[in-house]
Structure formats: C-alpha cells, structure tokens
Short mmCIF file of C-alpha atoms and ligand atoms in Angstrom, two decimals:
data_model
loop_
_atom_site.label_atom_id
_atom_site.label_comp_id
_atom_site.label_asym_id
_atom_site.label_seq_id
_atom_site.Cartn_x
_atom_site.Cartn_y
_atom_site.Cartn_z
CA MET A 1 -61.66 20.45 -10.41
CA THR A 2 -57.91 20.74 -9.53
CA ILE A 3 -55.58 23.38 -7.94
CA LEU A 4 -51.63 23.79 -8.18
CA VAL A 5 -50.33 24.51 -5.10
CA THR A 6 -46.85 25.45 -5.18
CA GLY A 7 -44.29 25.23 -1.92
CA ALA A 8 -46.83 22.90 -0.08
CA ALA A 9 -44.36 21.23 1.64
CA GLY A 10 -43.59 24.25 3.56
CA PHE A 11 -45.13 25.67 6.75
CA ILE A 12 -47.90 27.52 5.69
CA GLY A 13 -48.56 25.43 2.23
CA SER A 14 -48.69 22.49 4.11
CA ASN A 15 -51.24 23.98 6.45
CA PHE A 16 -53.27 25.23 3.50
CA VAL A 17 -53.31 21.71 1.78
CA LEU A 18 -54.54 19.93 4.96
CA ASP A 19 -57.23 22.33 5.31
CA TRP A 20 -58.18 22.57 1.95
CA LEU A 21 -58.52 18.78 1.55
CA ALA A 22 -60.46 18.41 4.92
CA GLN A 23 -62.97 20.63 3.52
CA SER A 24 -63.18 19.52 0.04
CA ASP A 25 -62.64 16.97 -2.65
CA GLU A 26 -60.92 18.89 -5.13
CA THR A 27 -57.44 17.30 -6.04
CA VAL A 28 -54.47 19.45 -4.94
CA ILE A 29 -51.13 19.12 -7.15
CA ASN A 30 -48.67 20.31 -4.74
CA LEU A 31 -45.27 21.25 -6.80
CA ASP A 32 -42.38 21.90 -4.41
CA ASP A 33 -38.64 21.62 -4.88
CA LEU A 34 -37.83 20.64 -1.32
CA THR A 35 -35.53 23.20 -0.19
CA TYR A 36 -34.29 22.64 3.51
CA ALA A 37 -37.62 24.21 4.37
CA GLY A 38 -39.66 21.54 2.60
CA ASN A 39 -40.81 18.60 4.64
CA LEU A 40 -42.92 16.32 3.30
CA GLU A 41 -43.64 14.76 6.76
CA ASN A 42 -46.00 17.95 7.32
CA LEU A 43 -48.44 15.88 4.95
CA ALA A 44 -47.66 12.54 5.95
CA SER A 45 -51.46 12.43 7.15
CA LEU A 46 -52.08 12.10 3.09
CA ASP A 47 -50.09 9.32 2.48
CA GLY A 48 -52.30 7.06 -0.01
CA ASP A 49 -54.92 10.01 -0.48
CA ALA A 50 -55.31 10.13 -4.58
CA ARG A 51 -56.40 14.29 -3.81
CA HIS A 52 -53.05 14.96 -3.10
CA ILE A 53 -50.40 14.66 -5.67
CA PHE A 54 -46.93 15.52 -5.13
CA ILE A 55 -44.58 16.86 -7.92
CA LYS A 56 -40.67 17.62 -6.87
CA GLY A 57 -39.43 20.85 -9.00
CA SER A 58 -39.21 24.21 -8.76
CA ILE A 59 -41.35 26.93 -10.08
CA GLY A 60 -38.65 28.15 -12.03
CA ASP A 61 -38.86 25.17 -14.19
CA PHE A 62 -40.90 26.35 -17.18
CA ASP A 63 -41.19 23.18 -18.87
CA LEU A 64 -42.09 21.27 -15.72
CA VAL A 65 -44.68 23.89 -14.86
CA ALA A 66 -46.35 24.00 -18.34
CA LYS A 67 -46.19 20.05 -18.56
CA LEU A 68 -48.19 19.93 -15.18
CA LEU A 69 -50.98 22.65 -16.21
CA ALA A 70 -51.41 21.01 -19.63
CA GLU A 71 -52.14 17.52 -17.93
CA HIS A 72 -54.18 18.53 -14.84
CA GLN A 73 -55.78 21.38 -16.27
CA PRO A 74 -56.01 23.24 -12.85
CA ARG A 75 -58.70 25.73 -12.44
CA ALA A 76 -56.21 27.81 -9.99
CA VAL A 77 -52.69 28.20 -9.21
CA VAL A 78 -51.82 29.34 -5.44
CA ASN A 79 -48.14 30.22 -5.20
CA PHE A 80 -46.57 29.67 -1.59
CA ALA A 81 -43.07 28.66 -3.12
CA ALA A 82 -40.36 30.90 -1.75
CA GLU A 83 -37.40 31.43 0.15
CA SER A 84 -38.51 32.72 3.40
CA HIS A 85 -36.22 33.65 6.38
CA VAL A 86 -34.91 36.95 6.82
CA ASP A 87 -31.83 36.15 8.43
CA ARG A 88 -30.68 33.65 5.37
CA SER A 89 -31.59 36.29 3.01
CA ILE A 90 -29.05 38.69 4.70
CA HIS A 91 -26.15 35.70 4.73
CA GLY A 92 -26.81 34.95 1.08
CA PRO A 93 -29.77 36.89 -1.20
CA GLU A 94 -28.91 34.79 -4.07
CA ASP A 95 -31.51 31.91 -3.41
CA PHE A 96 -33.94 34.50 -2.67
CA ILE A 97 -33.34 36.67 -6.17
CA GLN A 98 -33.65 33.23 -8.06
CA THR A 99 -36.91 31.61 -6.34
CA ASN A 100 -38.86 34.77 -5.23
CA ILE A 101 -38.31 36.73 -8.53
CA VAL A 102 -36.99 34.54 -11.35
CA GLY A 103 -38.86 31.81 -10.12
CA THR A 104 -42.13 33.56 -9.78
CA PHE A 105 -41.67 35.24 -13.07
CA ARG A 106 -41.06 31.68 -14.83
CA LEU A 107 -44.05 30.41 -13.23
CA LEU A 108 -46.06 33.44 -14.49
CA GLU A 109 -44.93 33.08 -18.00
CA ALA A 110 -45.84 28.97 -17.95
CA VAL A 111 -49.50 30.15 -16.51
CA ARG A 112 -50.05 33.15 -19.10
CA ALA A 113 -49.24 30.57 -21.88
CA PHE A 114 -51.69 28.24 -20.18
CA TYR A 115 -54.21 30.62 -19.72
CA GLY A 116 -54.16 32.23 -23.07
CA GLN A 117 -55.26 28.91 -24.46
CA LEU A 118 -58.45 28.44 -22.20
CA GLU A 119 -61.62 28.13 -23.53
CA LYS A 120 -63.75 31.29 -22.34
CA THR A 121 -65.76 29.54 -19.29
CA ALA A 122 -62.35 28.35 -18.10
CA LYS A 123 -60.52 31.57 -18.48
CA ASN A 124 -63.68 33.16 -16.74
CA GLN A 125 -63.12 30.66 -13.66
CA PHE A 126 -59.10 30.74 -13.66
CA ARG A 127 -57.09 32.41 -10.86
CA PHE A 128 -53.53 32.78 -9.91
CA LEU A 129 -53.27 33.84 -6.24
CA HIS A 130 -49.81 35.09 -4.95
CA VAL A 131 -49.27 34.64 -0.97
CA SER A 132 -47.08 37.75 -0.19
CA THR A 133 -45.98 39.44 3.34
CA ASP A 134 -46.35 42.59 4.87
CA GLU A 135 -42.75 43.04 5.18
CA VAL A 136 -42.80 44.68 1.62
CA TYR A 137 -44.26 47.61 3.16
CA GLY A 138 -41.36 48.03 5.37
CA SER A 139 -41.03 49.33 9.01
CA LEU A 140 -43.77 51.54 11.05
CA ALA A 141 -42.62 53.80 13.80
CA LYS A 142 -44.57 53.13 17.28
CA ASP A 143 -47.48 55.47 16.48
CA ASP A 144 -47.95 55.10 12.85
CA PRO A 145 -51.21 53.75 11.49
CA ALA A 146 -51.17 50.04 10.68
CA PHE A 147 -50.34 48.87 6.82
CA THR A 148 -53.33 49.48 4.42
CA GLU A 149 -52.95 48.10 0.71
CA THR A 150 -52.44 51.40 -0.56
CA HIS A 151 -49.37 51.94 1.66
CA GLN A 152 -45.94 52.52 -0.38
CA TYR A 153 -43.53 49.65 -0.69
CA GLU A 154 -40.28 50.21 1.19
CA PRO A 155 -38.84 47.02 1.50
CA ASN A 156 -35.74 46.51 3.92
CA SER A 157 -34.20 42.93 3.68
CA PRO A 158 -33.15 41.18 0.61
CA TYR A 159 -36.12 38.85 1.39
CA SER A 160 -38.75 41.62 1.56
CA ALA A 161 -37.09 43.13 -1.50
CA SER A 162 -37.36 40.02 -3.54
CA LYS A 163 -41.29 39.45 -2.43
CA ALA A 164 -42.00 43.01 -3.27
CA ALA A 165 -40.49 42.53 -6.64
CA SER A 166 -42.54 39.25 -7.15
CA ASP A 167 -45.68 41.12 -6.03
CA HIS A 168 -44.85 43.71 -8.81
CA LEU A 169 -44.28 41.17 -11.28
CA VAL A 170 -47.69 39.61 -10.29
CA ARG A 171 -49.16 43.07 -10.83
CA ALA A 172 -47.63 43.72 -13.83
CA TYR A 173 -49.29 40.52 -15.27
CA HIS A 174 -52.50 41.47 -14.69
CA HIS A 175 -52.24 44.91 -16.18
CA THR A 176 -50.26 43.79 -19.28
CA TYR A 177 -51.70 40.21 -20.20
CA GLY A 178 -54.70 40.38 -18.19
CA LEU A 179 -53.73 37.26 -16.07
CA PRO A 180 -56.69 36.88 -13.59
CA VAL A 181 -54.48 37.59 -10.24
CA LEU A 182 -55.22 37.83 -6.64
CA THR A 183 -52.33 38.97 -4.10
CA THR A 184 -52.55 38.52 -0.13
CA ASN A 185 -50.16 40.61 2.16
CA CYS A 186 -50.04 38.65 5.32
CA SER A 187 -48.42 39.35 8.46
CA ASN A 188 -46.23 36.77 10.60
CA ASN A 189 -47.70 33.21 11.21
CA TYR A 190 -47.14 30.81 13.74
CA GLY A 191 -48.87 27.59 14.31
CA PRO A 192 -48.01 23.60 13.37
CA TYR A 193 -45.36 22.56 11.06
CA HIS A 194 -43.32 25.82 11.84
CA PHE A 195 -39.86 25.49 10.82
CA PRO A 196 -37.55 25.81 14.06
CA GLU A 197 -35.55 28.57 12.51
CA LYS A 198 -38.13 31.31 12.83
CA LEU A 199 -38.67 32.97 16.58
CA ILE A 200 -41.77 30.99 17.87
CA PRO A 201 -40.88 27.17 17.19
CA LEU A 202 -37.42 28.48 18.11
CA VAL A 203 -38.07 29.47 21.38
CA ILE A 204 -40.30 26.45 22.11
CA HIS A 205 -37.51 24.09 20.89
CA ASN A 206 -34.65 25.76 22.43
CA ALA A 207 -36.80 26.03 26.08
CA LEU A 208 -37.23 22.56 26.14
CA ALA A 209 -33.92 21.69 24.98
CA GLY A 210 -32.29 23.85 27.75
CA LYS A 211 -30.79 26.19 25.25
CA PRO A 212 -30.65 29.89 25.39
CA LEU A 213 -33.70 31.67 24.06
CA PRO A 214 -32.08 34.44 21.59
CA ILE A 215 -33.47 37.85 21.66
CA TYR A 216 -32.38 40.17 18.88
CA GLY A 217 -31.41 43.76 20.37
CA ASP A 218 -33.93 44.80 22.85
CA GLY A 219 -36.39 42.81 21.85
CA GLN A 220 -39.16 45.65 21.70
CA GLN A 221 -39.53 44.87 17.92
CA ILE A 222 -43.16 44.41 17.18
CA ARG A 223 -44.87 41.81 15.04
CA ASP A 224 -48.90 41.55 14.31
CA TRP A 225 -49.02 37.52 14.71
CA LEU A 226 -51.64 35.49 12.69
CA TYR A 227 -52.53 31.91 13.74
CA VAL A 228 -51.77 29.85 10.40
CA LYS A 229 -55.17 28.34 10.03
CA ASP A 230 -56.59 31.79 9.80
CA HIS A 231 -54.32 32.59 7.09
CA CYS A 232 -55.54 29.67 5.25
CA SER A 233 -59.03 30.45 5.38
CA ALA A 234 -58.07 34.01 4.19
CA ILE A 235 -56.51 32.57 1.36
CA ARG A 236 -59.42 29.99 0.44
CA ARG A 237 -61.78 33.16 0.88
CA VAL A 238 -59.85 35.51 -1.56
CA LEU A 239 -59.53 32.60 -4.09
CA GLU A 240 -63.36 32.27 -3.89
CA ALA A 241 -64.41 35.78 -4.11
CA GLY A 242 -61.56 38.12 -4.52
CA ARG A 243 -61.99 40.89 -6.74
CA LEU A 244 -59.24 40.32 -9.73
CA GLY A 245 -56.10 42.40 -9.63
CA GLU A 246 -56.63 43.37 -5.89
CA THR A 247 -54.41 42.94 -3.29
CA TYR A 248 -55.85 42.08 0.18
CA ASN A 249 -53.98 42.54 3.44
CA VAL A 250 -54.07 39.83 6.03
CA GLY A 251 -53.79 40.08 10.00
CA GLY A 252 -54.60 39.04 13.24
CA TRP A 253 -55.11 42.31 15.11
CA ASN A 254 -52.46 41.07 17.31
CA GLU A 255 -49.33 43.39 17.88
CA LYS A 256 -46.88 42.29 20.29
CA PRO A 257 -43.43 43.07 21.31
CA ASN A 258 -40.93 39.95 20.60
CA LEU A 259 -39.91 39.99 24.27
CA ASP A 260 -43.65 39.72 25.30
CA VAL A 261 -43.99 36.50 23.09
CA VAL A 262 -41.08 34.88 24.38
CA HIS A 263 -42.48 35.59 28.26
CA THR A 264 -45.92 34.19 26.86
CA LEU A 265 -44.07 30.98 25.43
CA CYS A 266 -42.14 30.39 28.63
CA ALA A 267 -45.27 30.98 30.90
CA ILE A 268 -47.21 28.40 28.99
CA LEU A 269 -44.51 25.77 29.05
CA ASP A 270 -43.82 26.65 32.83
CA GLU A 271 -47.53 25.47 33.15
CA LEU A 272 -47.60 22.66 30.44
CA SER A 273 -44.17 21.08 31.03
CA PRO A 274 -42.35 22.37 33.81
CA ARG A 275 -38.65 22.41 33.66
CA ALA A 276 -37.05 19.28 35.78
CA ASP A 277 -35.31 21.75 38.46
CA GLY A 278 -38.34 23.81 39.05
CA LYS A 279 -37.21 26.94 37.80
CA ALA A 280 -38.70 29.18 35.10
CA TYR A 281 -38.15 29.13 31.39
CA LYS A 282 -37.50 32.92 31.38
CA GLU A 283 -34.12 32.37 32.64
CA GLN A 284 -33.05 30.92 29.52
CA ILE A 285 -33.78 34.29 27.95
CA THR A 286 -30.34 35.60 26.26
CA TYR A 287 -29.78 39.29 24.39
CA VAL A 288 -27.83 38.76 21.44
CA THR A 289 -26.66 40.93 18.41
CA ASP A 290 -29.34 42.34 16.58
CA ARG A 291 -30.59 41.61 12.75
CA PRO A 292 -28.98 44.13 10.69
CA GLY A 293 -31.43 46.33 9.14
CA HIS A 294 -33.95 44.85 11.51
CA ASP A 295 -37.76 46.04 10.82
CA ARG A 296 -39.10 47.82 14.10
CA ARG A 297 -42.60 47.42 13.66
CA TYR A 298 -45.38 45.68 11.49
CA ALA A 299 -48.97 45.90 11.87
CA ILE A 300 -51.53 45.22 9.47
CA ASP A 301 -54.67 46.82 8.74
CA ALA A 302 -56.87 43.96 7.75
CA THR A 303 -60.30 46.39 7.28
CA LYS A 304 -60.82 45.79 3.07
CA ILE A 305 -60.78 41.79 3.58
CA GLU A 306 -63.18 41.90 6.26
CA ARG A 307 -65.31 44.55 4.59
CA GLU A 308 -65.53 43.19 1.08
CA LEU A 309 -65.00 39.51 1.90
CA GLY A 310 -66.32 38.98 5.64
CA TRP A 311 -63.11 37.44 6.50
CA LYS A 312 -62.14 37.39 10.11
CA PRO A 313 -59.48 35.76 12.01
CA ALA A 314 -61.14 32.87 14.33
CA GLU A 315 -58.05 32.61 16.90
CA THR A 316 -56.88 35.17 19.03
CA PHE A 317 -53.04 35.23 20.28
CA GLU A 318 -53.90 34.08 23.23
CA THR A 319 -55.90 30.77 21.86
CA GLY A 320 -53.43 30.43 19.05
CA ILE A 321 -50.44 30.35 21.08
CA LYS A 322 -51.75 27.86 23.34
CA LYS A 323 -52.68 25.56 20.54
CA THR A 324 -49.13 25.89 19.16
CA VAL A 325 -47.07 25.17 22.31
CA GLN A 326 -49.43 22.12 22.82
CA TRP A 327 -48.98 21.15 19.38
CA TYR A 328 -45.11 21.28 19.66
CA LEU A 329 -45.21 19.39 22.79
CA ASP A 330 -47.46 16.53 21.43
CA ASN A 331 -45.17 16.47 18.14
CA GLN A 332 -41.71 16.20 19.50
CA GLY A 333 -40.70 13.37 17.13
CA TRP A 334 -41.48 16.02 13.96
CA VAL A 335 -39.13 18.55 15.77
CA ALA A 336 -36.64 15.89 16.26
CA ASN A 337 -36.48 14.96 13.03
CA VAL A 338 -36.21 18.59 11.85
CA THR A 339 -33.58 19.40 14.00
CA SER A 340 -31.54 16.66 13.72
CA GLY A 341 -31.86 16.84 9.79
CA ALA A 342 -33.16 13.27 9.76
CA TYR A 343 -35.91 14.39 7.39
CA ARG A 344 -33.73 15.27 4.85
CA GLU A 345 -31.82 11.80 5.13
CA TRP A 346 -35.24 10.88 4.20
CA LEU A 347 -35.65 13.05 1.33
CA GLY A 348 -32.25 12.04 -0.12
CA LYS A 349 -33.15 8.25 -0.11
CA GLN A 350 -36.55 9.16 -1.75
CA TYR A 351 -34.98 11.80 -4.29
CA GLY A 352 -31.72 10.94 -4.69
CA GLU A 353 -30.09 13.97 -3.47
CA SER A 354 -28.59 15.54 -0.23
CA LYS A 355 -29.21 18.87 -0.59
P1 NAD B 401 -41.44 27.89 4.27
O1 NAD B 401 -40.10 28.32 3.97
O2 NAD B 401 -41.75 26.94 5.20
O3 NAD B 401 -42.06 27.04 2.94
C1 NAD B 401 -41.60 27.39 1.67
C2 NAD B 401 -41.76 26.26 0.72
O4 NAD B 401 -41.39 26.32 -0.72
C3 NAD B 401 -40.63 24.89 0.93
O5 NAD B 401 -41.71 23.85 1.06
C4 NAD B 401 -39.72 24.91 -0.05
O6 NAD B 401 -39.22 23.77 -0.33
C5 NAD B 401 -40.75 25.61 -1.37
N1 NAD B 401 -39.80 26.30 -2.38
C6 NAD B 401 -38.83 26.97 -2.28
N2 NAD B 401 -38.16 27.36 -3.32
C7 NAD B 401 -38.78 26.68 -4.19
C8 NAD B 401 -38.94 26.49 -5.75
N3 NAD B 401 -38.17 27.32 -6.36
N4 NAD B 401 -40.08 25.77 -6.15
C9 NAD B 401 -40.69 25.06 -5.63
N5 NAD B 401 -40.96 25.11 -4.50
C10 NAD B 401 -39.87 25.98 -3.86
O7 NAD B 401 -42.31 29.10 4.04
P2 NAD B 401 -43.76 29.49 4.47
O8 NAD B 401 -43.27 30.25 5.99
O9 NAD B 401 -44.66 28.49 4.47
O10 NAD B 401 -44.36 30.75 3.62
C11 NAD B 401 -44.62 30.43 2.55
C12 NAD B 401 -45.23 31.83 1.86
O11 NAD B 401 -45.75 32.42 2.44
C13 NAD B 401 -43.78 32.83 0.78
O12 NAD B 401 -44.15 32.99 -0.07
C14 NAD B 401 -43.76 33.58 2.07
O13 NAD B 401 -43.33 34.69 1.79
C15 NAD B 401 -45.19 33.85 2.56
N6 NAD B 401 -45.45 34.35 3.85
C16 NAD B 401 -45.00 34.00 4.74
C17 NAD B 401 -45.29 34.38 6.25
C18 NAD B 401 -44.88 33.61 7.63
O14 NAD B 401 -45.03 34.54 8.76
N7 NAD B 401 -44.13 32.65 7.49
C19 NAD B 401 -46.15 35.45 5.97
C20 NAD B 401 -46.85 36.00 5.24
C21 NAD B 401 -46.38 35.46 3.86
O1 DAU B 402 -44.13 39.71 8.37
C1 DAU B 402 -44.36 38.23 7.70
C2 DAU B 402 -42.77 37.68 7.57
O2 DAU B 402 -42.83 36.99 9.18
C3 DAU B 402 -42.94 36.69 6.42
O3 DAU B 402 -42.91 37.34 5.38
C4 DAU B 402 -41.33 35.96 6.67
O4 DAU B 402 -41.37 34.87 5.66
C5 DAU B 402 -41.39 35.08 8.29
O5 DAU B 402 -39.97 34.56 8.36
C6 DAU B 402 -41.49 36.44 9.27
O6 DAU B 402 -40.50 37.22 9.22
P1 DAU B 402 -39.76 37.55 10.61
O7 DAU B 402 -38.36 38.20 10.22
O8 DAU B 402 -40.99 38.89 11.42
O9 DAU B 402 -39.97 36.24 11.53
P2 DAU B 402 -38.70 35.36 12.25
O10 DAU B 402 -39.61 34.51 13.16
O11 DAU B 402 -37.59 35.67 11.85
O12 DAU B 402 -38.45 36.86 13.66
C7 DAU B 402 -39.41 37.24 14.14
C8 DAU B 402 -39.08 38.40 15.32
O13 DAU B 402 -38.42 38.10 16.22
C9 DAU B 402 -37.95 39.32 14.37
O14 DAU B 402 -38.46 40.82 15.16
C10 DAU B 402 -36.53 39.06 14.76
C11 DAU B 402 -36.80 38.44 16.08
N1 DAU B 402 -36.05 37.18 16.34
C12 DAU B 402 -36.25 36.21 15.60
C13 DAU B 402 -35.13 35.06 15.79
C14 DAU B 402 -35.19 33.93 14.91
C15 DAU B 402 -35.16 37.07 17.24
O15 DAU B 402 -35.30 38.14 18.40
N2 DAU B 402 -34.71 35.93 17.92
C16 DAU B 402 -34.60 35.33 17.09
O16 DAU B 402 -33.66 33.92 17.32
#
C-alpha cells in the first residue's frame, strides 16, 4: 500500500512522514515543490529508505499529479502543501491564492479523475485528507467559547481566506462528486523542523543569536498550541477512522498569550543554555509594530475528535515546549543551514534552480 503526501518537506509534513514510517512500512510518495519552506534536510534520516519516494513538483501541476496517481495507485492523499505564513500573505497574497486555492483545485481535479476509474474495493478504501487551520474561523473575544466544527468561517488574512477557500472546494468535491474527503482544522503547531519565521522557532533562534525577540503589539494575543507530533497522530487517526465528508478540529487545549510563550522560552533557555553574560534572555524582548488585522484569540474545541475517534494530545505545553527547545539546541546545524540559506544552495545544486 502507498499514500501520497503533499508538502511533506515542510514543517508538519516532514514530521508526519517521519512518524508514519516509524510506525508502518506503507510507502510514502512525497510531492513537494520545495518553496523556501521546503527543506529535504528534514527527511535526511530517510536517505536510502525505499519507503520514501520524493518527487519535486507542484500540487497545481495536474498532469504530474495524474501521472503519480496512475503510477503509484495510492490508497490515500494527504494534502499539507500550502503557503503557510500569515505575515508573508500580508506582504504578498498572490502565492497564497495560487497554491492554496488554485493548487488545491487542480489537485482535487486530478484526484477526482483518478478516483472515478478505481474498482469498487479501491474506491471504498480511498481517502483524500485535507490539512487545514483554525484560522479559517476568524478571531475570538476573550470569553467566547472555543471554535467547534460548526463555527462560521470568518477568515481575516489572505492566508486564512485562501485556506478557507480550499476547505470549501474540498467540501464541494465531496457533495458534488462524492469524493471521499476528510478535513482537519488544527491550531498552532510547534516542535522540530519548524521554520524560524514563526514565533516559537524565531524566538529560540534570536535569543541564542543575541538578537531582539519581537513581540507584535501588546503580546496579549492568544494561540492554542499543539505539539506537532500530536497533530500527526490526529491526522493518522482521522485517516483511519474519520467519517467521510466530516471536518475534525484538532487542538491542544493549551491557550497561551504570546508574551507568556516568549517568557517560557526565555526561562527554559536560561536553564538549558544560559547567556554568557549571566543576564536573562527576557531582556532581549522588544515590542514592535503589530501585524495588520492581527487575530486576537484562537481556541479549538477538540471534543468531537476525542468523542468520535478517541484522539487526545499526548503532550502538555510544558512537556512539548521543553522538548522543542532541547531539539533546537541539539540541532543548531539545521538552524544555521536554514537561516543562512545554505539549504537553498543545496536545493539549487540538486534541482538546478535558485528560487
Ligand atoms: P510549511 O510552510 O512549513 O510547509 C509547506 C510545504 O508545502 C513546504 O514544504 C513547501 O515547499 C510545500 N509547498 C508549497 N507550495 C507547494 C505546491 N504548490 N506544491 C507542492 N508543495 C508545495 O507549512 P506547515 O506549517 O508545515 O503547514 C502544513 C499545512 O498545515 C498547511 O496546509 C497549513 O495551512 C496547515 N496548518 C499549519 C499549522 C501550523 O501551525 N504550522 C496549523 C494548522 C494547519
Ligand atoms: O493557528 C494555526 C496557524 O498558526 C497556522 O494555520 C499557520 O500556518 C501558522 O503559521 C500559525 O499562524 P500564526 O500567525 O498564529 O503563527 P505565527 O508563529 O506567525 O505567530 C504566532 C503569534 O505570535 C501571532 O499572534 C503573531 C505573533 N508573533 C509572531 C511573530 C513571527 C509575534 O508577536 N512576533 C513575531 O515575530
């Protein structure tokens, strides 16, 4: 058996593939366009492993996806591929529209054609799992209840709007064409291989580099943090037993204001890797201009996935964040290659491009 995983050179996709192959011998076809966020170094431990087949290419390339599906006959497609950074979407929304909306549409078209010609048994087994975000639901006020799956869509950034559009397309392909889809809407992930443009890895990197730790606005925005390996286990569980056409919210029950997260990171670093001058890392905290349209609070109600599928996160924020800081301390070479751009040079050599 085989599964096709898109965007699996990115943060969550690479964690998903590593976890998948640690637990199963089912081959993974990894389709990734290797944008700035794609880094095959994340999967270096799979070098020479025949169960991982990497294909460089876009989910928006209908012919390529159709060829891969015909050749490998996967029993499932898991779609992680996306532009994922809110700040980048504010500076330049075009790539988000192209990948998250047009790309997902073309991927769905190729999958629809493939699914249409499967035999009955293969059809019954086939799944298309779309990985989405809690940001499609918009922003909560302080005392609002957490997002359930029936919360209305109110995306506020070009990123979340493009993800919302992709969720609607996935839903429509189920209702119109009977494609066996599943959608997960997850809260903020953190953990190994997180690109250091996002809050947690950026703060760890800047702290160790002696740089400012930028806090947008008053730092009281709230996110609901989930250790990445818990997200991966939720996706595996939904793939295994989720009801077709359903959406499942995935979250860590770990709501934290950004400033608390940054203080926690500073305190762990003070303990594990103290500053040479003996001062506290929190002295590097700097307040900067807020993100335009900044969502104030996200919170996921993950009751449905627990009730229906028995999934619960294994990590608390306290255990997951300590592991994460330790991972970054142990993998400074990975961080250096990402922040210096050295990983892009290698990709350029390997794939003949310098994008
Ligand atoms: P990421 O930016 O780290 O990785 C995205 C990957 O997709 C990269 O490897 C990139 O090269 C690849 N990619 C981009 N465009 C592509 C295309 N056209 N074709 C093929 N591959 C392409 O993102 P991430 O944080 O790992 O997020 C993965 C998915 O999970 C996204 O769909 C995101 O919306 C969703 N999500 C992320 C979080 C989070 O906290 N990071 C939370 C909930 C949901
Ligand atoms: O909620 C799920 C989403 O979480 C995913 O869909 C996105 O792909 C993922 O990037 C993430 O979005 P956020 O915008 O919440 O993550 P980010 O790490 O960019 O920011 C987290 C919070 O920290 C947010 O309130 C903005 C703030 N922030 C971020 C950065 C990079 C700062 O205060 N300073 C910073 O330098």
